[in-house]
Amino acid sequence: MDGAALEREFKALIEADSRIEPRDWMPDEYRKTLVRQISQHAHSEIIGMQPEGNWITRAPSLRRKAILMAKVQDEAGHGLYLYCAAETLGVERAELIDLLNAGKQKYSSIFNYPTLTWADVGAIGWLVDGAAITNQIPLTRCSYGPYARAMVRVCKEESFHQRQGFELLYALSRGTPEQHAMAQDAVDRWWWPSVMMFGPPDGESVHTEQSMAWRIKRFSNDELRQRFVDMTVPQAEMLGLTLPDPQIRWNEDRGHYDFGECDWDELRRVIAGDGPCNRQRLAHHVQAHEEGAWVREAAAAHARKHAATASAAA
Ligand code: 3HC
C-alpha cells in the first residue's frame, strides 16, 4: 500500500473508533505524542510512589501500613504496565528513564508537593487518585490499543486507592479535634494541586486539539477538571471537610459546580521544575536508579547465559 492509502486506512480506523495496534501503520506524530504521554504517565506512577512511600514506616497501625504498602506497590505495577505500553511504540524503557533522569521528560506536577502528616496519605488517595480516575477512565477508550488496555486494570486498582484515601480521611475527620484539624489541613494543601493536575486551561493546552482528533484524549483538560470538581464536592460534604475554594457553589443553569481560578503561574512553575519537591524527587529517582544498576546488570548477564545455553542445546 502506498503512503496515501496507509494514511486513509489509519484515518478510517480512527473515524470508526477502532483501535490502532502496534503492527498498524501510524503517522510519526501520532506515535510521538503517544510516546510522550505514555512515558510521562509511567514516570508519574513511579515518582508518585515517593510521597506516600515516605509514610509506610510511619503508618499508625499494621492495617494502615498494609493498605499503604499495597497501594504503593500497585503504583509500581502501573508504571511497569505503562513502560510496556510505551515499548510497543518502538522505544526502549532505559531510554525513557534516562530522559526522565536528565530532566528531559516530565512527570505529573502533583508529585512535587511534600507529605507533611499522615492525613496527606488520605488526601492523596481521595483527591489525587480521584483525579487520576477521572483522567484515566476515558483513556480506557484511547485509540491506541496497548494504552487503552493498560488503563482497564489501572482504573480498577485506582478505585481501591481512592476508597482507602476517603476512608482514612473519614476516620480522621470524625476522630479527635486534632485529627479533624490534621485532615482539614491536608485537604487545604492538596486541593488546588489536584485540580491543576488536569493540565493547563484548554486555551493554553498545546496537545489537546490534535490528541482529541486522534481520540487519544476523549475530553479536554477543563472538561475533566470540571468532572473532578463535580464528583468531589459532595464527597467533601460527606467527610465533614471543607474545600479551600470559597467560590465553589452549585450552578443550576450549568448543571455543574462553579469554582475558583487555579494559580496557573504555580502550575507553570512546578511543571518547569520549580515546585516544592521537584529537585528532591528527581534526585531520589536518579539515586535509586544508580543503586539498582547491579540488579539490571545481573539480570542481563543471566539472560545472556540462558540464551547461550538455549542456543547451544538447539
Ligand atoms: N504535570 C506535568 N506536566 C503537565 C501537566 C501536569 N499536571 N499537565 C500538562 N503538562 C505538560 C504536558 O505534558 C505538556 O508538556 P510536553 O509537551 O512536554 O509533554 C504541556 O504541559 C502542555 O499540556 P497539554 O495539556 O497540552 O498536554 P497533554 O495533552 O498531554 O495533557 C495530561 C496533559 C492531561 C496530563 C495528559 O498528558 C494525560 O492525560 N496524561 C495521562 C495521565 C497522566 O499522566 N496522569 C498523571 C498522573 S498519574 C497518577 O495520578 C497516578 C495515580 O496512581 C496517583
CSV table of C-alpha atoms and ligand atoms in Angstrom, one decimal:
chain,number,residue,atom,x,y,z
A,1,MET,CA,0.0,0.0,0.0
A,2,ASP,CA,1.4,3.5,-0.7
A,3,GLY,CA,1.6,6.3,1.8
A,4,ALA,CA,-1.7,7.9,0.9
A,5,ALA,CA,-3.5,4.6,1.2
A,6,LEU,CA,-1.9,3.9,4.6
A,7,GLU,CA,-2.9,7.4,5.8
A,8,ARG,CA,-6.5,6.7,4.6
A,9,GLU,CA,-6.6,3.4,6.4
A,10,PHE,CA,-5.3,5.0,9.6
A,11,LYS,CA,-7.9,7.7,9.5
A,12,ALA,CA,-10.7,5.2,8.7
A,13,LEU,CA,-9.7,3.2,11.9
A,14,ILE,CA,-9.8,6.4,14.0
A,15,GLU,CA,-13.1,7.5,12.5
A,16,ALA,CA,-14.6,4.1,13.1
A,17,ASP,CA,-13.5,4.4,16.8
A,18,SER,CA,-11.4,1.2,16.3
A,19,ARG,CA,-8.1,0.6,18.0
A,20,ILE,CA,-4.7,1.2,16.4
A,21,GLU,CA,-2.4,-1.7,17.3
A,22,PRO,CA,1.4,-1.8,17.3
A,23,ARG,CA,1.5,-3.6,14.0
A,24,ASP,CA,-0.6,-0.9,12.3
A,25,TRP,CA,0.9,1.9,10.3
A,26,MET,CA,0.6,5.2,12.1
A,27,PRO,CA,1.7,8.8,11.5
A,28,ASP,CA,5.1,9.6,13.1
A,29,GLU,CA,3.4,12.5,15.0
A,30,TYR,CA,0.7,10.1,16.4
A,31,ARG,CA,3.5,7.7,17.6
A,32,LYS,CA,5.5,10.6,19.0
A,33,THR,CA,2.7,12.1,21.1
A,34,LEU,CA,1.8,8.6,22.4
A,35,VAL,CA,5.4,8.0,23.5
A,36,ARG,CA,5.4,11.5,25.1
A,37,GLN,CA,2.1,10.9,27.0
A,38,ILE,CA,2.5,7.3,27.9
A,39,SER,CA,6.1,7.6,29.1
A,40,GLN,CA,5.3,10.7,31.2
A,41,HIS,CA,2.3,8.8,32.6
A,42,ALA,CA,4.6,5.9,33.5
A,43,HIS,CA,7.2,8.3,35.1
A,44,SER,CA,4.4,9.8,37.2
A,45,GLU,CA,3.4,6.5,38.6
A,46,ILE,CA,6.9,5.7,39.6
A,47,ILE,CA,7.8,9.1,41.0
A,48,GLY,CA,4.4,9.1,42.6
A,49,MET,CA,5.5,6.3,44.9
A,50,GLN,CA,7.8,8.6,46.8
A,51,PRO,CA,5.4,11.0,48.6
A,52,GLU,CA,3.3,8.1,50.1
A,53,GLY,CA,6.2,5.7,50.4
A,54,ASN,CA,7.6,8.2,52.9
A,55,TRP,CA,4.8,7.2,55.3
A,56,ILE,CA,5.0,3.3,55.1
A,57,THR,CA,7.3,3.1,58.1
A,58,ARG,CA,5.2,5.7,60.0
A,59,ALA,CA,1.7,4.3,59.4
A,60,PRO,CA,-0.3,4.4,62.7
A,61,SER,CA,-1.4,0.7,62.6
A,62,LEU,CA,-0.5,-2.5,60.9
A,63,ARG,CA,-3.8,-2.4,58.9
A,64,ARG,CA,-3.0,1.1,57.6
A,65,LYS,CA,0.6,0.0,56.8
A,66,ALA,CA,-0.6,-3.0,54.9
A,67,ILE,CA,-3.1,-0.9,52.9
A,68,LEU,CA,-0.5,1.8,52.1
A,69,MET,CA,2.1,-0.8,51.1
A,70,ALA,CA,-0.4,-2.5,48.7
A,71,LYS,CA,-1.2,0.9,47.2
A,72,VAL,CA,2.4,1.9,46.6
A,73,GLN,CA,3.1,-1.5,45.1
A,74,ASP,CA,0.2,-1.0,42.8
A,75,GLU,CA,1.7,2.3,41.6
A,76,ALA,CA,4.9,0.5,40.7
A,77,GLY,CA,2.9,-2.0,38.7
A,78,HIS,CA,1.1,0.8,36.9
A,79,GLY,CA,4.4,2.3,35.9
A,80,LEU,CA,5.6,-1.1,34.5
A,81,TYR,CA,2.4,-1.6,32.5
A,82,LEU,CA,2.8,1.8,31.0
A,83,TYR,CA,6.5,1.4,30.2
A,84,CYS,CA,5.5,-1.9,28.5
A,85,ALA,CA,2.8,0.0,26.5
A,86,ALA,CA,5.4,2.6,25.5
A,87,GLU,CA,7.8,-0.1,24.4
A,88,THR,CA,5.2,-1.3,21.9
A,89,LEU,CA,5.8,2.0,20.1
A,90,GLY,CA,9.5,1.1,19.5
A,91,VAL,CA,11.2,2.9,22.3
A,92,GLU,CA,13.4,1.4,25.0
A,93,ARG,CA,12.4,1.8,28.7
A,94,ALA,CA,16.1,2.5,29.5
A,95,GLU,CA,16.0,5.5,27.1
A,96,LEU,CA,12.8,6.9,28.6
A,97,ILE,CA,14.2,6.6,32.2
A,98,ASP,CA,17.4,8.3,31.1
A,99,LEU,CA,15.3,11.2,29.6
A,100,LEU,CA,13.4,11.5,32.9
A,101,ASN,CA,16.6,11.5,35.0
A,102,ALA,CA,18.1,14.1,32.7
A,103,GLY,CA,15.0,16.3,33.2
A,104,LYS,CA,14.1,15.9,29.5
A,105,GLN,CA,10.8,14.2,30.1
A,106,LYS,CA,8.1,15.2,32.7
A,107,TYR,CA,6.1,13.6,35.4
A,108,SER,CA,2.9,14.9,37.0
A,109,SER,CA,3.1,18.2,38.9
A,110,ILE,CA,1.1,16.7,41.7
A,111,PHE,CA,4.1,14.6,43.0
A,112,ASN,CA,6.2,17.7,43.7
A,113,TYR,CA,4.4,18.5,46.9
A,114,PRO,CA,5.5,17.3,50.4
A,115,THR,CA,3.6,14.8,52.5
A,116,LEU,CA,3.7,16.6,55.9
A,117,THR,CA,1.3,14.5,58.0
A,118,TRP,CA,-0.4,11.1,58.0
A,119,ALA,CA,-3.5,12.8,56.7
A,120,ASP,CA,-1.7,13.6,53.5
A,121,VAL,CA,-1.8,9.9,52.7
A,122,GLY,CA,-5.6,10.1,52.9
A,123,ALA,CA,-5.7,13.4,50.9
A,124,ILE,CA,-3.6,11.8,48.1
A,125,GLY,CA,-5.7,8.7,47.9
A,126,TRP,CA,-9.0,10.6,47.9
A,127,LEU,CA,-8.0,13.6,45.8
A,128,VAL,CA,-5.0,12.6,43.6
A,129,ASP,CA,-6.2,9.1,42.9
A,130,GLY,CA,-9.7,10.5,42.5
A,131,ALA,CA,-8.4,12.9,39.9
A,132,ALA,CA,-6.4,10.1,38.3
A,133,ILE,CA,-9.5,8.0,37.9
A,134,THR,CA,-11.3,10.9,36.3
A,135,ASN,CA,-8.5,11.3,33.9
A,136,GLN,CA,-7.8,7.6,33.3
A,137,ILE,CA,-11.3,6.2,32.7
A,138,PRO,CA,-11.6,8.0,29.3
A,139,LEU,CA,-8.2,6.7,28.5
A,140,THR,CA,-9.6,3.1,28.5
A,141,ARG,CA,-11.2,4.2,25.2
A,142,CYS,CA,-8.0,5.7,23.8
A,143,SER,CA,-7.4,4.8,20.1
A,144,TYR,CA,-4.1,3.2,20.9
A,145,GLY,CA,-4.8,-0.4,21.9
A,146,PRO,CA,-2.0,-1.2,24.4
A,147,TYR,CA,-2.5,2.1,26.3
A,148,ALA,CA,-6.3,1.6,26.5
A,149,ARG,CA,-5.9,-2.0,27.7
A,150,ALA,CA,-3.3,-1.0,30.4
A,151,MET,CA,-5.8,1.6,31.7
A,152,VAL,CA,-8.5,-1.0,32.3
A,153,ARG,CA,-6.5,-2.7,35.0
A,154,VAL,CA,-5.0,0.6,36.3
A,155,CYS,CA,-8.5,2.0,36.8
A,156,LYS,CA,-9.7,-1.0,38.8
A,157,GLU,CA,-6.8,-0.5,41.2
A,158,GLU,CA,-7.3,3.3,41.3
A,159,SER,CA,-10.8,2.7,42.7
A,160,PHE,CA,-9.3,0.9,45.7
A,161,HIS,CA,-6.7,3.7,46.0
A,162,GLN,CA,-9.4,6.4,46.1
A,163,ARG,CA,-11.6,4.5,48.5
A,164,GLN,CA,-8.8,3.8,51.0
A,165,GLY,CA,-7.9,7.5,51.0
A,166,PHE,CA,-11.6,8.5,51.5
A,167,GLU,CA,-11.9,6.0,54.4
A,168,LEU,CA,-8.7,7.2,56.0
A,169,LEU,CA,-9.9,10.9,56.0
A,170,TYR,CA,-13.4,9.8,57.2
A,171,ALA,CA,-11.8,8.2,60.3
A,172,LEU,CA,-9.7,11.3,61.0
A,173,SER,CA,-12.5,13.7,60.3
A,174,ARG,CA,-14.6,12.0,62.9
A,175,GLY,CA,-11.8,11.5,65.3
A,176,THR,CA,-10.4,13.9,67.9
A,177,PRO,CA,-10.4,17.6,67.1
A,178,GLU,CA,-6.7,17.4,66.5
A,179,GLN,CA,-7.3,14.6,64.0
A,180,HIS,CA,-10.1,16.5,62.3
A,181,ALA,CA,-7.8,19.5,62.0
A,182,MET,CA,-5.0,17.4,60.6
A,183,ALA,CA,-7.4,16.1,57.9
A,184,GLN,CA,-8.6,19.6,57.1
A,185,ASP,CA,-5.0,20.9,56.8
A,186,ALA,CA,-4.1,18.1,54.4
A,187,VAL,CA,-7.2,18.8,52.2
A,188,ASP,CA,-6.3,22.6,52.3
A,189,ARG,CA,-2.9,21.8,50.9
A,190,TRP,CA,-3.8,19.1,48.3
A,191,TRP,CA,-7.0,20.5,46.8
A,192,TRP,CA,-5.6,23.1,44.4
A,193,PRO,CA,-2.6,21.0,43.2
A,194,SER,CA,-5.1,18.2,42.5
A,195,VAL,CA,-7.4,20.5,40.4
A,196,MET,CA,-4.3,21.6,38.5
A,197,MET,CA,-3.2,18.0,37.8
A,198,PHE,CA,-5.5,18.0,34.8
A,199,GLY,CA,-3.1,20.4,33.0
A,200,PRO,CA,-3.2,24.0,31.8
A,201,PRO,CA,-6.5,25.6,30.8
A,202,ASP,CA,-7.8,24.5,27.4
A,203,GLY,CA,-6.6,27.8,25.8
A,204,GLU,CA,-3.0,27.0,26.8
A,205,SER,CA,-3.0,23.3,26.1
A,206,VAL,CA,-0.8,22.6,23.1
A,207,HIS,CA,-1.7,19.0,22.6
A,208,THR,CA,-5.4,18.7,23.3
A,209,GLU,CA,-6.8,19.5,19.9
A,210,GLN,CA,-4.7,17.0,18.0
A,211,SER,CA,-4.9,14.4,20.8
A,212,MET,CA,-8.7,14.6,20.7
A,213,ALA,CA,-8.7,14.4,16.9
A,214,TRP,CA,-6.7,11.2,17.2
A,215,ARG,CA,-9.0,10.0,20.0
A,216,ILE,CA,-6.1,9.7,22.4
A,217,LYS,CA,-7.8,12.2,24.6
A,218,ARG,CA,-11.6,12.0,24.8
A,219,PHE,CA,-12.1,15.1,26.8
A,220,SER,CA,-10.3,18.4,27.3
A,221,ASN,CA,-8.3,19.3,30.4
A,222,ASP,CA,-11.1,21.7,31.6
A,223,GLU,CA,-13.9,19.2,30.9
A,224,LEU,CA,-12.1,16.6,33.1
A,225,ARG,CA,-11.3,19.2,35.7
A,226,GLN,CA,-15.0,20.1,35.9
A,227,ARG,CA,-15.9,16.4,36.2
A,228,PHE,CA,-13.5,16.0,39.1
A,229,VAL,CA,-14.9,19.1,41.0
A,230,ASP,CA,-18.5,17.9,40.4
A,231,MET,CA,-17.6,14.4,41.8
A,232,THR,CA,-15.5,15.6,44.8
A,233,VAL,CA,-17.6,18.5,46.3
A,234,PRO,CA,-20.4,16.1,47.6
A,235,GLN,CA,-17.8,13.7,48.9
A,236,ALA,CA,-16.2,16.6,50.9
A,237,GLU,CA,-19.6,17.2,52.5
A,238,MET,CA,-19.8,13.6,53.5
A,239,LEU,CA,-16.4,13.8,55.0
A,240,GLY,CA,-17.3,16.9,57.0
A,241,LEU,CA,-14.3,18.7,55.5
A,242,THR,CA,-14.4,22.0,53.6
A,243,LEU,CA,-12.6,22.6,50.2
A,244,PRO,CA,-10.4,25.7,50.2
A,245,ASP,CA,-12.3,27.5,47.5
A,246,PRO,CA,-15.0,30.0,48.6
A,247,GLN,CA,-16.2,30.2,45.0
A,248,ILE,CA,-17.5,26.6,45.0
A,249,ARG,CA,-21.3,26.7,44.6
A,250,TRP,CA,-23.8,24.6,42.6
A,251,ASN,CA,-24.9,26.4,39.4
A,252,GLU,CA,-28.3,25.1,38.4
A,253,ASP,CA,-28.1,26.7,35.0
A,254,ARG,CA,-24.8,25.0,34.1
A,255,GLY,CA,-25.6,21.7,36.0
A,256,HIS,CA,-22.1,21.9,37.4
A,257,TYR,CA,-20.3,23.4,40.4
A,258,ASP,CA,-18.7,26.8,39.8
A,259,PHE,CA,-15.3,27.0,41.3
A,260,GLY,CA,-12.4,29.5,41.5
A,261,GLU,CA,-9.4,30.0,39.2
A,262,CYS,CA,-6.3,27.9,39.6
A,263,ASP,CA,-3.0,29.6,40.2
A,264,TRP,CA,-1.7,28.9,36.7
A,265,ASP,CA,1.7,30.6,37.5
A,266,GLU,CA,2.2,27.9,40.2
A,267,LEU,CA,1.4,25.1,37.8
A,268,ARG,CA,3.8,26.6,35.2
A,269,ARG,CA,6.5,26.9,37.9
A,270,VAL,CA,6.0,23.3,39.1
A,271,ILE,CA,6.0,21.9,35.6
A,272,ALA,CA,9.1,23.9,34.8
A,273,GLY,CA,10.9,22.2,37.8
A,274,ASP,CA,10.5,24.8,40.4
A,275,GLY,CA,8.0,23.2,42.7
A,276,PRO,CA,8.4,22.4,46.5
A,277,CYS,CA,9.9,18.9,45.9
A,278,ASN,CA,11.0,18.7,42.3
A,279,ARG,CA,14.7,18.5,42.9
A,280,GLN,CA,14.3,16.0,45.8
A,281,ARG,CA,12.0,13.7,43.9
A,282,LEU,CA,14.3,13.6,40.8
A,283,ALA,CA,17.5,13.2,42.9
A,284,HIS,CA,15.9,10.3,44.8
A,285,HIS,CA,14.9,8.6,41.5
A,286,VAL,CA,18.4,9.1,40.0
A,287,GLN,CA,20.0,7.7,43.1
A,288,ALA,CA,17.7,4.7,43.2
A,289,HIS,CA,18.4,4.1,39.5
A,290,GLU,CA,22.1,4.2,40.0
A,291,GLU,CA,22.0,2.0,43.1
A,292,GLY,CA,19.9,-0.5,41.2
A,293,ALA,CA,22.3,-0.8,38.3
A,294,TRP,CA,23.8,-4.1,39.7
A,295,VAL,CA,20.3,-5.7,39.6
A,296,ARG,CA,19.9,-4.8,35.9
A,297,GLU,CA,23.4,-6.0,35.1
A,298,ALA,CA,22.9,-9.3,36.9
A,299,ALA,CA,19.5,-9.9,35.2
A,300,ALA,CA,21.1,-9.1,31.8
A,301,ALA,CA,24.0,-11.5,32.5
A,302,HIS,CA,21.6,-14.2,33.5
A,303,ALA,CA,19.5,-13.6,30.3
A,304,ARG,CA,22.6,-13.8,28.1
A,305,LYS,CA,23.8,-17.0,29.8
A,306,HIS,CA,20.3,-18.5,29.5
A,307,ALA,CA,20.2,-17.6,25.8
A,308,ALA,CA,23.6,-19.0,25.2
A,309,THR,CA,22.7,-22.3,26.9
A,310,ALA,CA,19.4,-22.5,24.9
A,311,SER,CA,21.1,-21.9,21.6
A,312,ALA,CA,23.9,-24.5,22.4
A,313,ALA,CA,21.1,-27.0,23.2
A,314,ALA,CA,19.2,-26.2,20.0
B,1,3HC,N1,2.2,18.0,35.3
B,1,3HC,C1,3.3,18.0,34.5
B,1,3HC,N2,3.2,18.4,33.2
B,1,3HC,C2,2.0,18.7,32.7
B,1,3HC,C3,0.8,18.6,33.5
B,1,3HC,C4,1.0,18.3,34.8
B,1,3HC,N3,-0.1,18.2,35.6
B,1,3HC,N4,-0.2,19.0,32.7
B,1,3HC,C5,0.3,19.2,31.5
B,1,3HC,N5,1.6,19.1,31.5
B,1,3HC,C6,2.5,19.3,30.4
B,1,3HC,C7,2.2,18.3,29.2
B,1,3HC,O1,3.0,17.1,29.4
B,1,3HC,C8,2.8,19.2,28.0
B,1,3HC,O2,4.2,19.1,28.0
B,1,3HC,P1,5.0,18.3,27.0
B,1,3HC,O3,4.6,18.7,25.6
B,1,3HC,O4,6.5,18.5,27.3
B,1,3HC,O5,4.6,16.8,27.2
B,1,3HC,C9,2.4,20.6,28.4
B,1,3HC,O6,2.3,20.6,29.8
B,1,3HC,C10,1.1,21.1,27.8
B,1,3HC,O7,0.0,20.4,28.3
B,1,3HC,P2,-1.1,19.7,27.4
B,1,3HC,O8,-2.4,19.9,28.1
B,1,3HC,O9,-1.1,20.3,26.0
B,1,3HC,O10,-0.6,18.2,27.4
B,1,3HC,P3,-1.5,16.9,27.3
B,1,3HC,O11,-2.5,17.0,26.1
B,1,3HC,O12,-0.5,15.8,27.3
B,1,3HC,O13,-2.4,16.8,28.6
B,1,3HC,C11,-2.3,15.5,30.6
B,1,3HC,C12,-1.7,16.7,29.9
B,1,3HC,C13,-3.8,15.7,30.9
B,1,3HC,C14,-1.5,15.2,31.9
B,1,3HC,C15,-2.2,14.3,29.6
B,1,3HC,O14,-0.9,14.1,29.3
B,1,3HC,C16,-2.7,13.0,30.2
B,1,3HC,O15,-3.9,12.7,30.3
B,1,3HC,N6,-1.7,12.1,30.6
B,1,3HC,C17,-2.1,10.7,31.1
B,1,3HC,C18,-2.5,10.7,32.6
B,1,3HC,C19,-1.3,11.2,33.5
B,1,3HC,O16,-0.2,11.3,33.1
B,1,3HC,N7,-1.7,11.5,34.7
B,1,3HC,C20,-0.6,12.0,35.6
B,1,3HC,C21,-0.8,11.4,37.0
B,1,3HC,S1,-0.6,9.7,37.1
B,1,3HC,C22,-1.4,9.4,38.5
B,1,3HC,O17,-2.0,10.2,39.0
B,1,3HC,C23,-1.2,8.1,39.1
B,1,3HC,C24,-2.1,7.8,40.3
B,1,3HC,O18,-2.0,6.4,40.5
B,1,3HC,C25,-1.8,8.6,41.5
